[in-house]
Amino acid sequence: MIKDLQEQIIKLKQEKDFYILAHSYQAKEIVEVADFTGDSFQLSLAAQKVPNKNILLCGVHFMAETVKMLSPEKNVYLANPIAGCPMAEQLEPEMIEYLKKQNPDYTVVAYINTTANLKSVSDVCVTSSSAVKIVNNIENNNILFIPDCNLGDYISKQLPHKNIKLVQGGCPVHAAVTEQDIINAKAAHPNAKALVHPECTPAVLKHADYIGSTSGIVEYAMKSDCREFIIGTEMSIAEHLQYACPEKDFYILSKKILCPNMKLTTLVDVFKTLNGTGGLEIQMSDETIAKARVCVDEMIRLGK
Ligand code: 13P
Ligand code: SF4
């Protein structure tokens, strides 16, 4: 059944001139039909090079919006219309405008997990894999970082010369992991290296053997001579790594790191978007694209 559907999807992709981008947190059967799979930064780079007329994003809404900003001439679709990232909508642009007035000499750095309207009032975007490098490359040492306080705290510890102000917010999925969870996981697997995403709390990060973005965690696990790993990010990564490296063992850090929004997209959603009976076409005005794109372009420039 899955194989049949995958074959129909691959055929439809060619007939309808679609390119499929999938975030690494997507299920295995979706990754298998995608033309490119990666973390948020890799998806942004890949989006600029798509040769096809139509792009289908399997992930959450802000990712499809970012693709549309980078390729406004293409038709961009989100496979599951209600897949959103709760963190992306935690702040309102008016609040950031107010904070900018209070802190006029600060550069506003937005995590890419934000709506286009929030990006429009920010100066630069970052992803978890590019954040430290980009913030370091910003000339101004005064940084207002939105919305993920855990990632912001991690960046400020890496760059003590920067004066980083945080605004309350964060990923509810990664933030749900407790210090006791990582202590328990390490006690259960004493030979395993704990690889943890910086969206987790500082209390969890202090027990990590490696801290990095999704792509950083995947690369570390693939290259390491170690045989056992505790994966401290969305649990799909432990599954993908287990298939990629059957000779190694991967354990999830906690059953709580399951993103319900990332899990919404099914192979049927992909099929229905391609045959024109499902999905959501991303509509953005030229004005919104022009305003929001500035900080995404800055991210790509400073992240190189
Ligand atoms: P990265 O893709 O940058 O690792 O971010 C993780 C995440 O939570 C995406 O929503
Ligand atoms: Fe948003 Fe967290 Fe889910 Fe990523 S894992 S989409 S940041 S809720």
PDB file of C-alpha atoms and ligand atoms in Angstrom:
ATOM      1  CA  MET A   1       0.000   0.000   0.000  1.00  0.00           C
ATOM      2  CA  ILE A   2       2.716   2.518   1.034  1.00  0.00           C
ATOM      3  CA  LYS A   3       4.911   1.471  -1.917  1.00  0.00           C
ATOM      4  CA  ASP A   4       1.953   1.894  -4.353  1.00  0.00           C
ATOM      5  CA  LEU A   5       1.212   5.359  -3.054  1.00  0.00           C
ATOM      6  CA  GLN A   6       4.893   6.311  -3.206  1.00  0.00           C
ATOM      7  CA  GLU A   7       5.078   5.159  -6.833  1.00  0.00           C
ATOM      8  CA  GLN A   8       1.994   7.235  -7.731  1.00  0.00           C
ATOM      9  CA  ILE A   9       3.530  10.254  -5.974  1.00  0.00           C
ATOM     10  CA  ILE A  10       6.807   9.909  -7.886  1.00  0.00           C
ATOM     11  CA  LYS A  11       4.859   9.704 -11.182  1.00  0.00           C
ATOM     12  CA  LEU A  12       2.667  12.710 -10.303  1.00  0.00           C
ATOM     13  CA  LYS A  13       5.716  14.760  -9.298  1.00  0.00           C
ATOM     14  CA  GLN A  14       7.090  14.445 -12.817  1.00  0.00           C
ATOM     15  CA  GLU A  15       3.747  14.975 -14.582  1.00  0.00           C
ATOM     16  CA  LYS A  16       2.889  18.100 -12.557  1.00  0.00           C
ATOM     17  CA  ASP A  17       6.445  19.500 -12.336  1.00  0.00           C
ATOM     18  CA  PHE A  18       6.681  19.405  -8.522  1.00  0.00           C
ATOM     19  CA  TYR A  19       9.752  19.410  -6.270  1.00  0.00           C
ATOM     20  CA  ILE A  20       9.244  18.052  -2.746  1.00  0.00           C
ATOM     21  CA  LEU A  21      11.114  19.585   0.206  1.00  0.00           C
ATOM     22  CA  ALA A  22      10.813  17.743   3.544  1.00  0.00           C
ATOM     23  CA  HIS A  23      11.998  18.778   6.997  1.00  0.00           C
ATOM     24  CA  SER A  24      14.076  16.067   8.700  1.00  0.00           C
ATOM     25  CA  TYR A  25      11.340  15.570  11.330  1.00  0.00           C
ATOM     26  CA  GLN A  26       9.021  14.101   8.684  1.00  0.00           C
ATOM     27  CA  ALA A  27       8.188  10.394   8.620  1.00  0.00           C
ATOM     28  CA  LYS A  28      10.389   7.929   6.732  1.00  0.00           C
ATOM     29  CA  GLU A  29       7.816   7.236   3.991  1.00  0.00           C
ATOM     30  CA  ILE A  30       7.687  10.994   3.206  1.00  0.00           C
ATOM     31  CA  VAL A  31      11.471  11.457   3.286  1.00  0.00           C
ATOM     32  CA  GLU A  32      11.676   8.589   0.750  1.00  0.00           C
ATOM     33  CA  VAL A  33       9.632  10.503  -1.862  1.00  0.00           C
ATOM     34  CA  ALA A  34      11.199  13.920  -1.160  1.00  0.00           C
ATOM     35  CA  ASP A  35      13.716  15.474  -3.551  1.00  0.00           C
ATOM     36  CA  PHE A  36      15.515  17.117  -0.652  1.00  0.00           C
ATOM     37  CA  THR A  37      15.383  16.577   3.112  1.00  0.00           C
ATOM     38  CA  GLY A  38      17.143  18.777   5.647  1.00  0.00           C
ATOM     39  CA  ASP A  39      16.909  21.062   8.653  1.00  0.00           C
ATOM     40  CA  SER A  40      15.533  24.604   8.486  1.00  0.00           C
ATOM     41  CA  PHE A  41      18.727  26.222   7.165  1.00  0.00           C
ATOM     42  CA  GLN A  42      19.353  23.525   4.563  1.00  0.00           C
ATOM     43  CA  LEU A  43      15.732  23.814   3.360  1.00  0.00           C
ATOM     44  CA  SER A  44      16.128  27.596   2.911  1.00  0.00           C
ATOM     45  CA  LEU A  45      19.251  27.112   0.796  1.00  0.00           C
ATOM     46  CA  ALA A  46      17.658  24.314  -1.240  1.00  0.00           C
ATOM     47  CA  ALA A  47      14.492  26.376  -1.853  1.00  0.00           C
ATOM     48  CA  GLN A  48      16.492  28.926  -3.845  1.00  0.00           C
ATOM     49  CA  LYS A  49      17.763  26.338  -6.312  1.00  0.00           C
ATOM     50  CA  VAL A  50      14.574  24.432  -7.184  1.00  0.00           C
ATOM     51  CA  PRO A  51      14.259  24.072 -10.967  1.00  0.00           C
ATOM     52  CA  ASN A  52      10.536  23.121 -10.969  1.00  0.00           C
ATOM     53  CA  LYS A  53       7.460  25.360 -11.264  1.00  0.00           C
ATOM     54  CA  ASN A  54       5.791  23.958  -8.130  1.00  0.00           C
ATOM     55  CA  ILE A  55       7.210  23.272  -4.661  1.00  0.00           C
ATOM     56  CA  LEU A  56       5.561  21.090  -2.015  1.00  0.00           C
ATOM     57  CA  LEU A  57       6.810  21.590   1.552  1.00  0.00           C
ATOM     58  CA  CYS A  58       6.315  18.766   4.040  1.00  0.00           C
ATOM     59  CA  GLY A  59       6.794  20.343   7.460  1.00  0.00           C
ATOM     60  CA  VAL A  60       5.094  23.300   9.146  1.00  0.00           C
ATOM     61  CA  HIS A  61       3.580  26.556   7.888  1.00  0.00           C
ATOM     62  CA  PHE A  62       6.463  28.997   8.539  1.00  0.00           C
ATOM     63  CA  MET A  63       8.750  26.760   6.460  1.00  0.00           C
ATOM     64  CA  ALA A  64       6.423  26.945   3.437  1.00  0.00           C
ATOM     65  CA  GLU A  65       6.178  30.728   3.937  1.00  0.00           C
ATOM     66  CA  THR A  66       9.982  30.990   3.928  1.00  0.00           C
ATOM     67  CA  VAL A  67      10.149  28.956   0.710  1.00  0.00           C
ATOM     68  CA  LYS A  68       7.571  31.284  -0.894  1.00  0.00           C
ATOM     69  CA  MET A  69       9.628  34.333   0.151  1.00  0.00           C
ATOM     70  CA  LEU A  70      12.740  32.847  -1.412  1.00  0.00           C
ATOM     71  CA  SER A  71      10.961  31.716  -4.590  1.00  0.00           C
ATOM     72  CA  PRO A  72       8.023  34.110  -5.025  1.00  0.00           C
ATOM     73  CA  GLU A  73       7.600  33.217  -8.703  1.00  0.00           C
ATOM     74  CA  LYS A  74       6.850  29.562  -7.836  1.00  0.00           C
ATOM     75  CA  ASN A  75       3.626  27.980  -6.624  1.00  0.00           C
ATOM     76  CA  VAL A  76       4.384  26.830  -3.085  1.00  0.00           C
ATOM     77  CA  TYR A  77       2.175  24.388  -1.181  1.00  0.00           C
ATOM     78  CA  LEU A  78       2.109  23.092   2.391  1.00  0.00           C
ATOM     79  CA  ALA A  79       1.111  19.409   2.387  1.00  0.00           C
ATOM     80  CA  ASN A  80      -1.051  19.566   5.522  1.00  0.00           C
ATOM     81  CA  PRO A  81      -2.931  22.891   5.799  1.00  0.00           C
ATOM     82  CA  ILE A  82      -3.145  22.879   9.618  1.00  0.00           C
ATOM     83  CA  ALA A  83       0.483  21.939  10.365  1.00  0.00           C
ATOM     84  CA  GLY A  84       1.835  24.988  12.201  1.00  0.00           C
ATOM     85  CA  CYS A  85       4.611  25.633  14.711  1.00  0.00           C
ATOM     86  CA  PRO A  86       3.214  27.010  17.998  1.00  0.00           C
ATOM     87  CA  MET A  87       6.476  28.880  18.668  1.00  0.00           C
ATOM     88  CA  ALA A  88       6.144  30.802  15.383  1.00  0.00           C
ATOM     89  CA  GLU A  89       2.988  32.510  16.639  1.00  0.00           C
ATOM     90  CA  GLN A  90       3.964  33.218  20.250  1.00  0.00           C
ATOM     91  CA  LEU A  91       4.703  36.926  19.698  1.00  0.00           C
ATOM     92  CA  GLU A  92       2.854  39.727  17.920  1.00  0.00           C
ATOM     93  CA  PRO A  93       4.656  42.199  15.598  1.00  0.00           C
ATOM     94  CA  GLU A  94       3.239  45.116  17.658  1.00  0.00           C
ATOM     95  CA  MET A  95       5.084  43.797  20.724  1.00  0.00           C
ATOM     96  CA  ILE A  96       8.379  43.741  18.817  1.00  0.00           C
ATOM     97  CA  GLU A  97       7.746  47.274  17.481  1.00  0.00           C
ATOM     98  CA  TYR A  98       7.251  48.372  21.100  1.00  0.00           C
ATOM     99  CA  LEU A  99      10.477  46.635  22.240  1.00  0.00           C
ATOM    100  CA  LYS A 100      12.372  48.227  19.339  1.00  0.00           C
ATOM    101  CA  LYS A 101      11.295  51.663  20.562  1.00  0.00           C
ATOM    102  CA  GLN A 102      12.477  50.786  24.087  1.00  0.00           C
ATOM    103  CA  ASN A 103      15.797  49.405  22.741  1.00  0.00           C
ATOM    104  CA  PRO A 104      16.631  51.558  19.709  1.00  0.00           C
ATOM    105  CA  ASP A 105      20.297  50.502  19.515  1.00  0.00           C
ATOM    106  CA  TYR A 106      19.523  46.748  19.399  1.00  0.00           C
ATOM    107  CA  THR A 107      19.502  44.498  16.319  1.00  0.00           C
ATOM    108  CA  VAL A 108      16.403  42.275  16.298  1.00  0.00           C
ATOM    109  CA  VAL A 109      17.341  38.669  15.539  1.00  0.00           C
ATOM    110  CA  ALA A 110      14.437  36.303  14.870  1.00  0.00           C
ATOM    111  CA  TYR A 111      14.602  32.530  14.950  1.00  0.00           C
ATOM    112  CA  ILE A 112      13.331  31.311  11.581  1.00  0.00           C
ATOM    113  CA  ASN A 113      10.413  29.676  13.456  1.00  0.00           C
ATOM    114  CA  THR A 114       8.395  32.923  13.217  1.00  0.00           C
ATOM    115  CA  THR A 115       5.549  34.143  11.012  1.00  0.00           C
ATOM    116  CA  ALA A 116       6.268  36.374   7.993  1.00  0.00           C
ATOM    117  CA  ASN A 117       4.731  39.292   9.929  1.00  0.00           C
ATOM    118  CA  LEU A 118       7.255  38.844  12.743  1.00  0.00           C
ATOM    119  CA  LYS A 119      10.086  38.550  10.222  1.00  0.00           C
ATOM    120  CA  SER A 120       8.903  41.854   8.709  1.00  0.00           C
ATOM    121  CA  VAL A 121       9.752  43.700  11.943  1.00  0.00           C
ATOM    122  CA  SER A 122      13.071  41.862  12.505  1.00  0.00           C
ATOM    123  CA  ASP A 123      16.529  42.649  11.125  1.00  0.00           C
ATOM    124  CA  VAL A 124      18.049  39.169  10.681  1.00  0.00           C
ATOM    125  CA  CYS A 125      16.811  35.588  10.842  1.00  0.00           C
ATOM    126  CA  VAL A 126      18.733  32.593  12.164  1.00  0.00           C
ATOM    127  CA  THR A 127      18.230  28.843  12.275  1.00  0.00           C
ATOM    128  CA  SER A 128      19.596  26.611  15.010  1.00  0.00           C
ATOM    129  CA  SER A 129      22.507  25.495  12.813  1.00  0.00           C
ATOM    130  CA  SER A 130      23.480  29.030  11.782  1.00  0.00           C
ATOM    131  CA  ALA A 131      22.590  31.062  14.893  1.00  0.00           C
ATOM    132  CA  VAL A 132      25.975  31.297  16.639  1.00  0.00           C
ATOM    133  CA  LYS A 133      27.815  32.136  13.404  1.00  0.00           C
ATOM    134  CA  ILE A 134      25.269  34.733  12.284  1.00  0.00           C
ATOM    135  CA  VAL A 135      24.956  36.493  15.655  1.00  0.00           C
ATOM    136  CA  ASN A 136      28.755  36.573  15.841  1.00  0.00           C
ATOM    137  CA  ASN A 137      28.887  38.114  12.341  1.00  0.00           C
ATOM    138  CA  ILE A 138      26.456  40.917  13.249  1.00  0.00           C
ATOM    139  CA  GLU A 139      28.463  44.108  13.826  1.00  0.00           C
ATOM    140  CA  ASN A 140      26.217  45.360  16.622  1.00  0.00           C
ATOM    141  CA  ASN A 141      26.875  43.664  19.987  1.00  0.00           C
ATOM    142  CA  ASN A 142      23.391  44.555  21.272  1.00  0.00           C
ATOM    143  CA  ILE A 143      20.979  41.828  20.218  1.00  0.00           C
ATOM    144  CA  LEU A 144      17.280  41.384  20.928  1.00  0.00           C
ATOM    145  CA  PHE A 145      16.612  37.692  20.285  1.00  0.00           C
ATOM    146  CA  ILE A 146      13.089  36.346  19.613  1.00  0.00           C
ATOM    147  CA  PRO A 147      11.274  34.028  20.377  1.00  0.00           C
ATOM    148  CA  ASP A 148      13.235  30.977  21.656  1.00  0.00           C
ATOM    149  CA  CYS A 149      14.807  31.754  25.052  1.00  0.00           C
ATOM    150  CA  ASN A 150      16.565  28.392  25.244  1.00  0.00           C
ATOM    151  CA  LEU A 151      18.298  28.870  21.896  1.00  0.00           C
ATOM    152  CA  GLY A 152      18.971  32.519  22.825  1.00  0.00           C
ATOM    153  CA  ASP A 153      20.534  31.486  26.141  1.00  0.00           C
ATOM    154  CA  TYR A 154      22.708  28.925  24.344  1.00  0.00           C
ATOM    155  CA  ILE A 155      23.890  31.572  21.829  1.00  0.00           C
ATOM    156  CA  SER A 156      24.701  34.071  24.579  1.00  0.00           C
ATOM    157  CA  LYS A 157      26.844  31.466  26.391  1.00  0.00           C
ATOM    158  CA  GLN A 158      28.773  30.808  23.150  1.00  0.00           C
ATOM    159  CA  LEU A 159      29.222  34.529  22.492  1.00  0.00           C
ATOM    160  CA  PRO A 160      29.853  36.189  25.882  1.00  0.00           C
ATOM    161  CA  HIS A 161      30.993  39.426  24.205  1.00  0.00           C
ATOM    162  CA  LYS A 162      27.459  39.967  22.876  1.00  0.00           C
ATOM    163  CA  ASN A 163      24.803  41.643  24.970  1.00  0.00           C
ATOM    164  CA  ILE A 164      21.769  39.459  24.230  1.00  0.00           C
ATOM    165  CA  LYS A 165      18.284  40.298  25.530  1.00  0.00           C
ATOM    166  CA  LEU A 166      15.721  37.486  25.382  1.00  0.00           C
ATOM    167  CA  VAL A 167      11.962  37.721  24.926  1.00  0.00           C
ATOM    168  CA  GLN A 168       9.853  35.001  26.504  1.00  0.00           C
ATOM    169  CA  GLY A 169       9.031  32.081  24.189  1.00  0.00           C
ATOM    170  CA  GLY A 170      10.214  28.699  23.007  1.00  0.00           C
ATOM    171  CA  CYS A 171       9.478  25.281  21.518  1.00  0.00           C
ATOM    172  CA  PRO A 172       6.972  23.487  23.768  1.00  0.00           C
ATOM    173  CA  VAL A 173       8.174  20.106  22.498  1.00  0.00           C
ATOM    174  CA  HIS A 174      11.894  20.448  23.266  1.00  0.00           C
ATOM    175  CA  ALA A 175      11.227  22.529  26.397  1.00  0.00           C
ATOM    176  CA  ALA A 176       9.117  19.704  27.853  1.00  0.00           C
ATOM    177  CA  VAL A 177      12.234  17.580  28.473  1.00  0.00           C
ATOM    178  CA  THR A 178      13.411  17.830  32.079  1.00  0.00           C
ATOM    179  CA  GLU A 179      16.841  17.569  33.670  1.00  0.00           C
ATOM    180  CA  GLN A 180      15.649  14.350  35.341  1.00  0.00           C
ATOM    181  CA  ASP A 181      14.807  12.915  31.868  1.00  0.00           C
ATOM    182  CA  ILE A 182      18.409  13.302  30.680  1.00  0.00           C
ATOM    183  CA  ILE A 183      19.813  12.036  33.996  1.00  0.00           C
ATOM    184  CA  ASN A 184      17.580   8.948  33.672  1.00  0.00           C
ATOM    185  CA  ALA A 185      18.484   8.403  30.001  1.00  0.00           C
ATOM    186  CA  LYS A 186      22.217   8.609  30.758  1.00  0.00           C
ATOM    187  CA  ALA A 187      21.835   6.224  33.697  1.00  0.00           C
ATOM    188  CA  ALA A 188      19.960   3.747  31.457  1.00  0.00           C
ATOM    189  CA  HIS A 189      22.603   4.001  28.689  1.00  0.00           C
ATOM    190  CA  PRO A 190      25.909   4.844  30.394  1.00  0.00           C
ATOM    191  CA  ASN A 191      27.990   4.280  27.221  1.00  0.00           C
ATOM    192  CA  ALA A 192      25.827   6.479  25.012  1.00  0.00           C
ATOM    193  CA  LYS A 193      26.698  10.021  23.946  1.00  0.00           C
ATOM    194  CA  ALA A 194      23.827  12.486  24.524  1.00  0.00           C
ATOM    195  CA  LEU A 195      23.289  14.694  21.463  1.00  0.00           C
ATOM    196  CA  VAL A 196      20.881  17.519  22.281  1.00  0.00           C
ATOM    197  CA  HIS A 197      19.139  20.329  20.358  1.00  0.00           C
ATOM    198  CA  PRO A 198      19.590  23.886  21.750  1.00  0.00           C
ATOM    199  CA  GLU A 199      15.786  24.314  21.905  1.00  0.00           C
ATOM    200  CA  CYS A 200      16.029  22.201  25.116  1.00  0.00           C
ATOM    201  CA  THR A 201      16.433  23.992  28.464  1.00  0.00           C
ATOM    202  CA  PRO A 202      19.864  24.996  29.849  1.00  0.00           C
ATOM    203  CA  ALA A 203      19.340  22.440  32.672  1.00  0.00           C
ATOM    204  CA  VAL A 204      19.140  19.665  30.042  1.00  0.00           C
ATOM    205  CA  LEU A 205      21.921  21.070  27.827  1.00  0.00           C
ATOM    206  CA  LYS A 206      24.423  21.018  30.683  1.00  0.00           C
ATOM    207  CA  HIS A 207      24.321  17.178  30.622  1.00  0.00           C
ATOM    208  CA  ALA A 208      24.772  16.947  26.829  1.00  0.00           C
ATOM    209  CA  ASP A 209      27.930  15.554  25.219  1.00  0.00           C
ATOM    210  CA  TYR A 210      27.140  17.494  22.054  1.00  0.00           C
ATOM    211  CA  ILE A 211      24.755  20.409  21.426  1.00  0.00           C
ATOM    212  CA  GLY A 212      23.665  21.090  17.870  1.00  0.00           C
ATOM    213  CA  SER A 213      20.912  21.571  15.322  1.00  0.00           C
ATOM    214  CA  THR A 214      19.133  18.650  13.697  1.00  0.00           C
ATOM    215  CA  SER A 215      21.733  18.420  10.921  1.00  0.00           C
ATOM    216  CA  GLY A 216      24.536  18.798  13.483  1.00  0.00           C
ATOM    217  CA  ILE A 217      23.166  15.888  15.531  1.00  0.00           C
ATOM    218  CA  VAL A 218      22.768  13.689  12.439  1.00  0.00           C
ATOM    219  CA  GLU A 219      26.292  14.469  11.216  1.00  0.00           C
ATOM    220  CA  TYR A 220      27.830  13.898  14.662  1.00  0.00           C
ATOM    221  CA  ALA A 221      26.124  10.499  15.052  1.00  0.00           C
ATOM    222  CA  MET A 222      27.031   9.345  11.538  1.00  0.00           C
ATOM    223  CA  LYS A 223      30.717  10.309  11.831  1.00  0.00           C
ATOM    224  CA  SER A 224      31.314   9.288  15.455  1.00  0.00           C
ATOM    225  CA  ASP A 225      33.177   6.082  16.331  1.00  0.00           C
ATOM    226  CA  CYS A 226      30.864   5.730  19.328  1.00  0.00           C
ATOM    227  CA  ARG A 227      28.173   3.006  19.026  1.00  0.00           C
ATOM    228  CA  GLU A 228      25.368   4.342  21.232  1.00  0.00           C
ATOM    229  CA  PHE A 229      23.559   7.685  21.242  1.00  0.00           C
ATOM    230  CA  ILE A 230      20.760   9.384  23.165  1.00  0.00           C
ATOM    231  CA  ILE A 231      18.974  11.647  20.696  1.00  0.00           C
ATOM    232  CA  GLY A 232      17.752  14.890  22.254  1.00  0.00           C
ATOM    233  CA  THR A 233      15.564  16.206  19.479  1.00  0.00           C
ATOM    234  CA  GLU A 234      12.315  15.213  17.739  1.00  0.00           C
ATOM    235  CA  MET A 235      12.136  11.429  17.984  1.00  0.00           C
ATOM    236  CA  SER A 236      11.922  10.886  14.200  1.00  0.00           C
ATOM    237  CA  ILE A 237      15.664  11.668  14.063  1.00  0.00           C
ATOM    238  CA  ALA A 238      16.460   8.616  16.218  1.00  0.00           C
ATOM    239  CA  GLU A 239      14.426   6.490  13.783  1.00  0.00           C
ATOM    240  CA  HIS A 240      16.084   7.945  10.649  1.00  0.00           C
ATOM    241  CA  LEU A 241      19.540   7.461  12.203  1.00  0.00           C
ATOM    242  CA  GLN A 242      18.714   3.883  13.193  1.00  0.00           C
ATOM    243  CA  TYR A 243      17.899   3.049   9.549  1.00  0.00           C
ATOM    244  CA  ALA A 244      20.999   4.885   8.293  1.00  0.00           C
ATOM    245  CA  CYS A 245      23.373   3.246  10.814  1.00  0.00           C
ATOM    246  CA  PRO A 246      21.987  -0.203  11.726  1.00  0.00           C
ATOM    247  CA  GLU A 247      25.262  -1.140  13.443  1.00  0.00           C
ATOM    248  CA  LYS A 248      24.764   1.639  16.043  1.00  0.00           C
ATOM    249  CA  ASP A 249      22.047   2.071  18.700  1.00  0.00           C
ATOM    250  CA  PHE A 250      19.905   5.191  19.054  1.00  0.00           C
ATOM    251  CA  TYR A 251      17.703   5.933  22.060  1.00  0.00           C
ATOM    252  CA  ILE A 252      15.172   8.756  22.378  1.00  0.00           C
ATOM    253  CA  LEU A 253      15.933  11.189  25.201  1.00  0.00           C
ATOM    254  CA  SER A 254      12.279  11.326  26.236  1.00  0.00           C
ATOM    255  CA  LYS A 255       8.903  10.169  24.908  1.00  0.00           C
ATOM    256  CA  LYS A 256       7.866  13.816  25.198  1.00  0.00           C
ATOM    257  CA  ILE A 257       9.959  14.968  22.220  1.00  0.00           C
ATOM    258  CA  LEU A 258       7.305  14.239  19.641  1.00  0.00           C
ATOM    259  CA  CYS A 259       6.123  17.236  17.634  1.00  0.00           C
ATOM    260  CA  PRO A 260       2.394  16.718  16.919  1.00  0.00           C
ATOM    261  CA  ASN A 261       2.493  19.333  14.167  1.00  0.00           C
ATOM    262  CA  MET A 262       5.365  17.701  12.325  1.00  0.00           C
ATOM    263  CA  LYS A 263       3.520  14.393  12.610  1.00  0.00           C
ATOM    264  CA  LEU A 264       0.331  15.741  10.966  1.00  0.00           C
ATOM    265  CA  THR A 265       1.598  15.308   7.409  1.00  0.00           C
ATOM    266  CA  THR A 266       0.832  11.940   5.840  1.00  0.00           C
ATOM    267  CA  LEU A 267       1.699  10.361   2.526  1.00  0.00           C
ATOM    268  CA  VAL A 268      -1.967  10.826   1.562  1.00  0.00           C
ATOM    269  CA  ASP A 269      -1.588  14.603   2.148  1.00  0.00           C
ATOM    270  CA  VAL A 270       1.374  14.566  -0.247  1.00  0.00           C
ATOM    271  CA  PHE A 271      -0.617  12.611  -2.852  1.00  0.00           C
ATOM    272  CA  LYS A 272      -3.666  14.882  -2.539  1.00  0.00           C
ATOM    273  CA  THR A 273      -1.598  18.058  -2.911  1.00  0.00           C
ATOM    274  CA  LEU A 274       0.004  16.717  -6.066  1.00  0.00           C
ATOM    275  CA  ASN A 275      -3.312  15.683  -7.628  1.00  0.00           C
ATOM    276  CA  GLY A 276      -4.909  19.033  -6.775  1.00  0.00           C
ATOM    277  CA  THR A 277      -7.399  17.843  -4.140  1.00  0.00           C
ATOM    278  CA  GLY A 278      -5.541  18.877  -0.989  1.00  0.00           C
ATOM    279  CA  GLY A 279      -2.743  20.917   0.522  1.00  0.00           C
ATOM    280  CA  LEU A 280      -2.600  24.662   1.039  1.00  0.00           C
ATOM    281  CA  GLU A 281      -1.225  27.054  -1.543  1.00  0.00           C
ATOM    282  CA  ILE A 282       0.812  29.763   0.224  1.00  0.00           C
ATOM    283  CA  GLN A 283      -0.519  33.213  -0.703  1.00  0.00           C
ATOM    284  CA  MET A 284       1.517  36.247   0.315  1.00  0.00           C
ATOM    285  CA  SER A 285       1.285  39.810  -0.943  1.00  0.00           C
ATOM    286  CA  ASP A 286       4.304  41.294  -2.738  1.00  0.00           C
ATOM    287  CA  GLU A 287       4.554  43.814   0.102  1.00  0.00           C
ATOM    288  CA  THR A 288       4.746  41.116   2.826  1.00  0.00           C
ATOM    289  CA  ILE A 289       7.300  39.147   0.816  1.00  0.00           C
ATOM    290  CA  ALA A 290       9.444  42.235   0.247  1.00  0.00           C
ATOM    291  CA  LYS A 291       9.374  43.210   3.944  1.00  0.00           C
ATOM    292  CA  ALA A 292       9.889  39.728   5.414  1.00  0.00           C
ATOM    293  CA  ARG A 293      12.507  38.666   2.904  1.00  0.00           C
ATOM    294  CA  VAL A 294      15.026  41.249   4.028  1.00  0.00           C
ATOM    295  CA  CYS A 295      15.837  39.328   7.202  1.00  0.00           C
ATOM    296  CA  VAL A 296      15.885  35.946   5.413  1.00  0.00           C
ATOM    297  CA  ASP A 297      18.333  37.331   2.809  1.00  0.00           C
ATOM    298  CA  GLU A 298      20.456  38.687   5.670  1.00  0.00           C
ATOM    299  CA  MET A 299      20.465  35.206   7.230  1.00  0.00           C
ATOM    300  CA  ILE A 300      21.759  33.673   4.013  1.00  0.00           C
ATOM    301  CA  ARG A 301      24.374  36.425   3.544  1.00  0.00           C
ATOM    302  CA  LEU A 302      25.702  36.289   7.133  1.00  0.00           C
ATOM    303  CA  GLY A 303      25.471  32.485   7.316  1.00  0.00           C
ATOM    304  CA  LYS A 304      27.802  31.831   4.373  1.00  0.00           C
TER     305      LYS A 304
HETATM  306  P1  13P B   1      16.236  22.870  12.948  1.00  0.00           P
HETATM  307  O1  13P B   1      15.601  22.347  11.742  1.00  0.00           O
HETATM  308  O2  13P B   1      16.915  24.167  12.655  1.00  0.00           O
HETATM  309  O3  13P B   1      17.139  21.929  13.660  1.00  0.00           O
HETATM  310  O4  13P B   1      15.061  23.281  13.959  1.00  0.00           O
HETATM  311  C1  13P B   1      14.373  22.333  14.667  1.00  0.00           C
HETATM  312  C2  13P B   1      12.936  22.566  14.718  1.00  0.00           C
HETATM  313  O5  13P B   1      12.331  22.492  15.747  1.00  0.00           O
HETATM  314  C3  13P B   1      12.252  22.880  13.476  1.00  0.00           C
HETATM  315  O6  13P B   1      10.952  23.200  13.721  1.00  0.00           O
HETATM  316 FE1  SF4 B   2       7.793  24.122  16.329  1.00  0.00          FE
HETATM  317 FE2  SF4 B   2       9.095  22.730  18.188  1.00  0.00          FE
HETATM  318 FE3  SF4 B   2       7.532  21.447  16.459  1.00  0.00          FE
HETATM  319 FE4  SF4 B   2       9.840  22.520  15.647  1.00  0.00          FE
HETATM  320  S1  SF4 B   2       9.591  20.830  17.082  1.00  0.00           S
HETATM  321  S2  SF4 B   2       7.834  22.669  14.619  1.00  0.00           S
HETATM  322  S3  SF4 B   2       9.946  24.338  16.934  1.00  0.00           S
HETATM  323  S4  SF4 B   2       6.868  22.939  18.003  1.00  0.00           S
END
